[in-house]
């Protein structure tokens, strides 16, 4: 599956880390930009209040173990470029992760809070993962997939395949990325905007005319 990580020009060191080390940084979920991240409401069938309390404590402990890297299934979004790539002056980094990778989860969009229905046999770790795979419907435009991981870095199964550069990127930074991509054998494209959406136009190799 092709997924995209957006970065602004002020985060160039993070972009380079992805390109050179083929890894994604996974953040502490409490630092993410959704103020309702990780919040949930629940219903239950159990009658034992002590068991319910212990289960909630177990979920909270499991949530503390999870770190998150947010990706999108598309680069063709004006809002994503505006919000996460500093208004088309940053990049979208294309990565390739198997659809069935155990750390990858597709976001579900609905109410403000994740809704958890407790049942006998539920595993707290999986419940915590479901909570982090739920967001308010206003975020639906992000078409988000998440890496839910226990470490600071998630090692990519495949090398970075493509960099899409925003058309408003500083020319010097653009040329630097162009050199790096050629040496790393990474395809580099540049955004173009038309009535049909955002294009990823091929960038000529170094020394070739535009």
PDB file of C-alpha atoms in Angstrom:
ATOM      1  CA  UNK A   1       0.000   0.000   0.000  1.00  0.00           C
ATOM      2  CA  UNK A   2       1.291   3.438  -0.939  1.00  0.00           C
ATOM      3  CA  UNK A   3       1.018   5.893   1.931  1.00  0.00           C
ATOM      4  CA  UNK A   4       2.215   9.460   2.392  1.00  0.00           C
ATOM      5  CA  UNK A   5       3.959  11.342   5.184  1.00  0.00           C
ATOM      6  CA  UNK A   6       3.734  15.115   4.896  1.00  0.00           C
ATOM      7  CA  UNK A   7       6.520  17.325   6.225  1.00  0.00           C
ATOM      8  CA  UNK A   8       7.095  21.078   6.152  1.00  0.00           C
ATOM      9  CA  UNK A   9      10.422  22.733   5.251  1.00  0.00           C
ATOM     10  CA  UNK A  10      11.152  23.505   8.904  1.00  0.00           C
ATOM     11  CA  UNK A  11      11.140  19.722   9.492  1.00  0.00           C
ATOM     12  CA  UNK A  12      13.758  18.963   6.857  1.00  0.00           C
ATOM     13  CA  UNK A  13      15.842  16.937   9.335  1.00  0.00           C
ATOM     14  CA  UNK A  14      12.892  14.553   9.791  1.00  0.00           C
ATOM     15  CA  UNK A  15      12.455  14.276   6.028  1.00  0.00           C
ATOM     16  CA  UNK A  16      16.125  13.412   5.601  1.00  0.00           C
ATOM     17  CA  UNK A  17      15.968  10.855   8.408  1.00  0.00           C
ATOM     18  CA  UNK A  18      13.158   9.042   6.594  1.00  0.00           C
ATOM     19  CA  UNK A  19      15.026   9.161   3.279  1.00  0.00           C
ATOM     20  CA  UNK A  20      18.408   8.022   4.596  1.00  0.00           C
ATOM     21  CA  UNK A  21      17.352   5.591   7.300  1.00  0.00           C
ATOM     22  CA  UNK A  22      14.095   4.186   5.870  1.00  0.00           C
ATOM     23  CA  UNK A  23      12.216   4.634   9.100  1.00  0.00           C
ATOM     24  CA  UNK A  24       9.279   6.628  10.464  1.00  0.00           C
ATOM     25  CA  UNK A  25       9.222   8.443  13.784  1.00  0.00           C
ATOM     26  CA  UNK A  26       6.388   7.383  16.074  1.00  0.00           C
ATOM     27  CA  UNK A  27       5.225  10.093  18.464  1.00  0.00           C
ATOM     28  CA  UNK A  28       3.830   9.939  21.966  1.00  0.00           C
ATOM     29  CA  UNK A  29       0.066  10.041  21.350  1.00  0.00           C
ATOM     30  CA  UNK A  30      -0.417  12.806  23.937  1.00  0.00           C
ATOM     31  CA  UNK A  31       1.525  15.204  21.669  1.00  0.00           C
ATOM     32  CA  UNK A  32      -0.744  14.787  18.613  1.00  0.00           C
ATOM     33  CA  UNK A  33      -2.872  17.680  17.377  1.00  0.00           C
ATOM     34  CA  UNK A  34      -6.321  16.234  18.096  1.00  0.00           C
ATOM     35  CA  UNK A  35      -7.258  17.299  21.650  1.00  0.00           C
ATOM     36  CA  UNK A  36      -9.594  14.295  21.921  1.00  0.00           C
ATOM     37  CA  UNK A  37      -6.906  11.783  20.970  1.00  0.00           C
ATOM     38  CA  UNK A  38      -7.242   8.551  22.935  1.00  0.00           C
ATOM     39  CA  UNK A  39     -10.488   9.532  24.686  1.00  0.00           C
ATOM     40  CA  UNK A  40     -13.272   6.975  24.751  1.00  0.00           C
ATOM     41  CA  UNK A  41     -16.680   6.105  26.125  1.00  0.00           C
ATOM     42  CA  UNK A  42     -17.693   2.585  26.955  1.00  0.00           C
ATOM     43  CA  UNK A  43     -20.510   0.240  27.694  1.00  0.00           C
ATOM     44  CA  UNK A  44     -20.205  -3.133  29.385  1.00  0.00           C
ATOM     45  CA  UNK A  45     -22.041  -6.330  30.162  1.00  0.00           C
ATOM     46  CA  UNK A  46     -20.105  -7.283  33.249  1.00  0.00           C
ATOM     47  CA  UNK A  47     -21.765  -6.848  36.637  1.00  0.00           C
ATOM     48  CA  UNK A  48     -18.553  -6.922  38.654  1.00  0.00           C
ATOM     49  CA  UNK A  49     -17.483  -3.295  39.276  1.00  0.00           C
ATOM     50  CA  UNK A  50     -14.030  -4.359  40.443  1.00  0.00           C
ATOM     51  CA  UNK A  51     -13.368  -6.265  37.230  1.00  0.00           C
ATOM     52  CA  UNK A  52     -14.524  -3.307  35.156  1.00  0.00           C
ATOM     53  CA  UNK A  53     -12.217  -0.944  37.026  1.00  0.00           C
ATOM     54  CA  UNK A  54      -9.258  -3.302  36.603  1.00  0.00           C
ATOM     55  CA  UNK A  55      -9.974  -3.628  32.886  1.00  0.00           C
ATOM     56  CA  UNK A  56     -10.045   0.161  32.459  1.00  0.00           C
ATOM     57  CA  UNK A  57      -6.714   0.383  34.273  1.00  0.00           C
ATOM     58  CA  UNK A  58      -5.284  -2.241  31.935  1.00  0.00           C
ATOM     59  CA  UNK A  59      -6.424  -0.229  28.893  1.00  0.00           C
ATOM     60  CA  UNK A  60      -4.798   2.915  30.260  1.00  0.00           C
ATOM     61  CA  UNK A  61      -1.556   1.018  30.780  1.00  0.00           C
ATOM     62  CA  UNK A  62      -1.669  -0.368  27.238  1.00  0.00           C
ATOM     63  CA  UNK A  63      -2.318   3.101  25.810  1.00  0.00           C
ATOM     64  CA  UNK A  64       0.909   4.319  27.437  1.00  0.00           C
ATOM     65  CA  UNK A  65       2.875   1.683  25.498  1.00  0.00           C
ATOM     66  CA  UNK A  66       1.620   2.780  22.074  1.00  0.00           C
ATOM     67  CA  UNK A  67       3.325   5.379  19.887  1.00  0.00           C
ATOM     68  CA  UNK A  68       1.805   6.653  16.651  1.00  0.00           C
ATOM     69  CA  UNK A  69       2.903   7.634  13.153  1.00  0.00           C
ATOM     70  CA  UNK A  70       0.133   9.171  11.047  1.00  0.00           C
ATOM     71  CA  UNK A  71       0.071   8.667   7.271  1.00  0.00           C
ATOM     72  CA  UNK A  72      -2.411   9.405   4.511  1.00  0.00           C
ATOM     73  CA  UNK A  73      -3.558   7.210   1.653  1.00  0.00           C
ATOM     74  CA  UNK A  74      -3.478  10.242  -0.686  1.00  0.00           C
ATOM     75  CA  UNK A  75      -1.296  13.193  -1.640  1.00  0.00           C
ATOM     76  CA  UNK A  76      -4.147  14.785  -3.643  1.00  0.00           C
ATOM     77  CA  UNK A  77      -5.531  17.007  -0.884  1.00  0.00           C
ATOM     78  CA  UNK A  78      -5.173  20.768  -0.662  1.00  0.00           C
ATOM     79  CA  UNK A  79      -5.901  20.611   3.065  1.00  0.00           C
ATOM     80  CA  UNK A  80      -3.141  18.083   3.765  1.00  0.00           C
ATOM     81  CA  UNK A  81      -0.596  20.217   1.893  1.00  0.00           C
ATOM     82  CA  UNK A  82      -1.829  23.340   3.667  1.00  0.00           C
ATOM     83  CA  UNK A  83      -1.883  21.871   7.168  1.00  0.00           C
ATOM     84  CA  UNK A  84       1.095  19.499   7.154  1.00  0.00           C
ATOM     85  CA  UNK A  85       3.435  20.698   4.386  1.00  0.00           C
ATOM     86  CA  UNK A  86       3.357  24.430   5.082  1.00  0.00           C
ATOM     87  CA  UNK A  87       1.174  25.414   2.160  1.00  0.00           C
ATOM     88  CA  UNK A  88       2.878  23.415  -0.623  1.00  0.00           C
ATOM     89  CA  UNK A  89       6.393  24.422   0.470  1.00  0.00           C
ATOM     90  CA  UNK A  90       7.167  21.020   2.015  1.00  0.00           C
ATOM     91  CA  UNK A  91       7.015  17.420   0.829  1.00  0.00           C
ATOM     92  CA  UNK A  92       4.903  14.295   0.751  1.00  0.00           C
ATOM     93  CA  UNK A  93       7.087  11.220   1.252  1.00  0.00           C
ATOM     94  CA  UNK A  94       5.694   8.093  -0.375  1.00  0.00           C
ATOM     95  CA  UNK A  95       6.297   4.829   1.456  1.00  0.00           C
ATOM     96  CA  UNK A  96       5.216   1.279   0.697  1.00  0.00           C
ATOM     97  CA  UNK A  97       3.814  -0.801   3.556  1.00  0.00           C
ATOM     98  CA  UNK A  98       2.022  -4.148   3.133  1.00  0.00           C
ATOM     99  CA  UNK A  99      -1.738  -3.894   3.611  1.00  0.00           C
ATOM    100  CA  UNK A 100      -1.690  -6.662   6.204  1.00  0.00           C
ATOM    101  CA  UNK A 101       1.225  -5.353   8.279  1.00  0.00           C
ATOM    102  CA  UNK A 102       0.319  -5.935  11.960  1.00  0.00           C
ATOM    103  CA  UNK A 103       1.305  -2.384  12.975  1.00  0.00           C
ATOM    104  CA  UNK A 104      -0.877  -0.717  10.313  1.00  0.00           C
ATOM    105  CA  UNK A 105      -4.451   0.334  11.060  1.00  0.00           C
ATOM    106  CA  UNK A 106      -6.984   2.221   8.967  1.00  0.00           C
ATOM    107  CA  UNK A 107      -8.769   5.005  10.785  1.00  0.00           C
ATOM    108  CA  UNK A 108     -12.510   4.873  11.389  1.00  0.00           C
ATOM    109  CA  UNK A 109     -14.326   8.215  11.593  1.00  0.00           C
ATOM    110  CA  UNK A 110     -17.367   8.856  13.732  1.00  0.00           C
ATOM    111  CA  UNK A 111     -18.153  10.541  17.023  1.00  0.00           C
ATOM    112  CA  UNK A 112     -15.850  12.728  19.096  1.00  0.00           C
ATOM    113  CA  UNK A 113     -15.036   9.810  21.396  1.00  0.00           C
ATOM    114  CA  UNK A 114     -14.014   6.292  20.477  1.00  0.00           C
ATOM    115  CA  UNK A 115     -16.793   3.889  21.446  1.00  0.00           C
ATOM    116  CA  UNK A 116     -15.712   0.726  23.248  1.00  0.00           C
ATOM    117  CA  UNK A 117     -18.087  -2.124  24.009  1.00  0.00           C
ATOM    118  CA  UNK A 118     -16.557  -4.343  26.662  1.00  0.00           C
ATOM    119  CA  UNK A 119     -17.207  -8.047  26.380  1.00  0.00           C
ATOM    120  CA  UNK A 120     -15.817 -11.078  28.144  1.00  0.00           C
ATOM    121  CA  UNK A 121     -12.533 -12.124  26.588  1.00  0.00           C
ATOM    122  CA  UNK A 122     -11.548  -8.694  25.259  1.00  0.00           C
ATOM    123  CA  UNK A 123      -7.789  -8.110  25.288  1.00  0.00           C
ATOM    124  CA  UNK A 124      -6.825  -4.681  26.721  1.00  0.00           C
ATOM    125  CA  UNK A 125      -4.037  -4.200  24.158  1.00  0.00           C
ATOM    126  CA  UNK A 126      -6.407  -4.706  21.217  1.00  0.00           C
ATOM    127  CA  UNK A 127      -8.993  -2.428  22.814  1.00  0.00           C
ATOM    128  CA  UNK A 128      -6.345   0.286  23.159  1.00  0.00           C
ATOM    129  CA  UNK A 129      -5.441  -0.134  19.481  1.00  0.00           C
ATOM    130  CA  UNK A 130      -9.108   0.225  18.483  1.00  0.00           C
ATOM    131  CA  UNK A 131      -9.309   3.441  20.479  1.00  0.00           C
ATOM    132  CA  UNK A 132      -6.347   4.878  18.576  1.00  0.00           C
ATOM    133  CA  UNK A 133      -7.953   3.844  15.277  1.00  0.00           C
ATOM    134  CA  UNK A 134     -10.961   6.094  15.881  1.00  0.00           C
ATOM    135  CA  UNK A 135     -11.267   9.856  15.215  1.00  0.00           C
ATOM    136  CA  UNK A 136     -13.968  12.481  14.943  1.00  0.00           C
ATOM    137  CA  UNK A 137     -15.545  12.683  11.487  1.00  0.00           C
ATOM    138  CA  UNK A 138     -14.206  16.220  10.874  1.00  0.00           C
ATOM    139  CA  UNK A 139     -10.769  14.601  10.341  1.00  0.00           C
ATOM    140  CA  UNK A 140     -12.049  12.347   7.561  1.00  0.00           C
ATOM    141  CA  UNK A 141     -10.365  14.419   4.839  1.00  0.00           C
ATOM    142  CA  UNK A 142      -6.992  13.099   6.048  1.00  0.00           C
ATOM    143  CA  UNK A 143      -7.797   9.541   4.855  1.00  0.00           C
ATOM    144  CA  UNK A 144      -5.490   8.421   7.615  1.00  0.00           C
ATOM    145  CA  UNK A 145      -3.714   5.167   8.247  1.00  0.00           C
ATOM    146  CA  UNK A 146      -1.675   4.756  11.399  1.00  0.00           C
ATOM    147  CA  UNK A 147       1.384   2.898  12.473  1.00  0.00           C
ATOM    148  CA  UNK A 148       0.742   1.813  16.064  1.00  0.00           C
ATOM    149  CA  UNK A 149       4.100   0.855  17.453  1.00  0.00           C
ATOM    150  CA  UNK A 150       5.891   0.346  20.735  1.00  0.00           C
ATOM    151  CA  UNK A 151       9.179   1.987  19.746  1.00  0.00           C
ATOM    152  CA  UNK A 152      10.277   5.480  18.749  1.00  0.00           C
ATOM    153  CA  UNK A 153      10.996   4.383  15.166  1.00  0.00           C
ATOM    154  CA  UNK A 154       9.175   2.068  12.783  1.00  0.00           C
ATOM    155  CA  UNK A 155      11.526   0.402  10.305  1.00  0.00           C
ATOM    156  CA  UNK A 156      10.052   0.557   6.805  1.00  0.00           C
ATOM    157  CA  UNK A 157       9.707  -2.848   5.112  1.00  0.00           C
ATOM    158  CA  UNK A 158      10.723  -1.221   1.803  1.00  0.00           C
ATOM    159  CA  UNK A 159      12.958   1.761   0.961  1.00  0.00           C
ATOM    160  CA  UNK A 160      11.383   5.150   0.296  1.00  0.00           C
ATOM    161  CA  UNK A 161      10.095   5.043  -3.276  1.00  0.00           C
ATOM    162  CA  UNK A 162       9.165   8.644  -4.087  1.00  0.00           C
ATOM    163  CA  UNK A 163       9.284  12.235  -2.841  1.00  0.00           C
ATOM    164  CA  UNK A 164       6.628  14.702  -3.989  1.00  0.00           C
ATOM    165  CA  UNK A 165       7.854  18.276  -3.565  1.00  0.00           C
ATOM    166  CA  UNK A 166       5.458  21.181  -3.158  1.00  0.00           C
ATOM    167  CA  UNK A 167       5.684  23.732  -5.972  1.00  0.00           C
ATOM    168  CA  UNK A 168       6.239  26.560  -3.462  1.00  0.00           C
ATOM    169  CA  UNK A 169       9.351  24.999  -1.942  1.00  0.00           C
ATOM    170  CA  UNK A 170      12.408  27.224  -1.581  1.00  0.00           C
ATOM    171  CA  UNK A 171      14.510  26.724  -4.768  1.00  0.00           C
ATOM    172  CA  UNK A 172      17.732  25.982  -2.860  1.00  0.00           C
ATOM    173  CA  UNK A 173      16.043  23.335  -0.722  1.00  0.00           C
ATOM    174  CA  UNK A 174      14.421  21.876  -3.829  1.00  0.00           C
ATOM    175  CA  UNK A 175      17.789  21.537  -5.590  1.00  0.00           C
ATOM    176  CA  UNK A 176      19.319  19.924  -2.507  1.00  0.00           C
ATOM    177  CA  UNK A 177      16.522  17.342  -2.364  1.00  0.00           C
ATOM    178  CA  UNK A 178      16.866  16.769  -6.091  1.00  0.00           C
ATOM    179  CA  UNK A 179      20.549  15.882  -5.656  1.00  0.00           C
ATOM    180  CA  UNK A 180      19.832  13.588  -2.707  1.00  0.00           C
ATOM    181  CA  UNK A 181      17.018  11.798  -4.527  1.00  0.00           C
ATOM    182  CA  UNK A 182      19.195  11.128  -7.569  1.00  0.00           C
ATOM    183  CA  UNK A 183      21.978   9.690  -5.416  1.00  0.00           C
ATOM    184  CA  UNK A 184      19.531   7.617  -3.372  1.00  0.00           C
ATOM    185  CA  UNK A 185      17.656   6.458  -6.507  1.00  0.00           C
ATOM    186  CA  UNK A 186      14.406   7.959  -5.193  1.00  0.00           C
ATOM    187  CA  UNK A 187      11.895   9.270  -7.698  1.00  0.00           C
ATOM    188  CA  UNK A 188      11.195  12.988  -7.265  1.00  0.00           C
ATOM    189  CA  UNK A 189       8.033  14.733  -8.449  1.00  0.00           C
ATOM    190  CA  UNK A 190       6.700  18.250  -8.064  1.00  0.00           C
ATOM    191  CA  UNK A 191       3.101  19.287  -7.459  1.00  0.00           C
ATOM    192  CA  UNK A 192       0.989  20.952 -10.087  1.00  0.00           C
ATOM    193  CA  UNK A 193      -2.568  22.148  -9.445  1.00  0.00           C
ATOM    194  CA  UNK A 194      -5.410  22.025 -11.950  1.00  0.00           C
ATOM    195  CA  UNK A 195      -9.175  21.668 -12.079  1.00  0.00           C
ATOM    196  CA  UNK A 196      -8.895  17.890 -11.784  1.00  0.00           C
ATOM    197  CA  UNK A 197      -6.776  17.953  -8.638  1.00  0.00           C
ATOM    198  CA  UNK A 198      -3.119  17.843  -7.669  1.00  0.00           C
ATOM    199  CA  UNK A 199      -0.661  16.273 -10.081  1.00  0.00           C
ATOM    200  CA  UNK A 200       2.753  14.829  -9.261  1.00  0.00           C
ATOM    201  CA  UNK A 201       4.819  15.970 -12.221  1.00  0.00           C
ATOM    202  CA  UNK A 202       8.143  14.218 -12.944  1.00  0.00           C
ATOM    203  CA  UNK A 203      11.279  16.250 -12.251  1.00  0.00           C
ATOM    204  CA  UNK A 204      14.011  15.976 -14.909  1.00  0.00           C
ATOM    205  CA  UNK A 205      17.288  14.368 -13.891  1.00  0.00           C
ATOM    206  CA  UNK A 206      20.163  16.648 -12.946  1.00  0.00           C
ATOM    207  CA  UNK A 207      21.620  18.296 -16.024  1.00  0.00           C
ATOM    208  CA  UNK A 208      18.466  17.841 -18.090  1.00  0.00           C
ATOM    209  CA  UNK A 209      16.379  20.888 -19.101  1.00  0.00           C
ATOM    210  CA  UNK A 210      12.990  21.586 -17.564  1.00  0.00           C
TER     211      UNK A 210
END
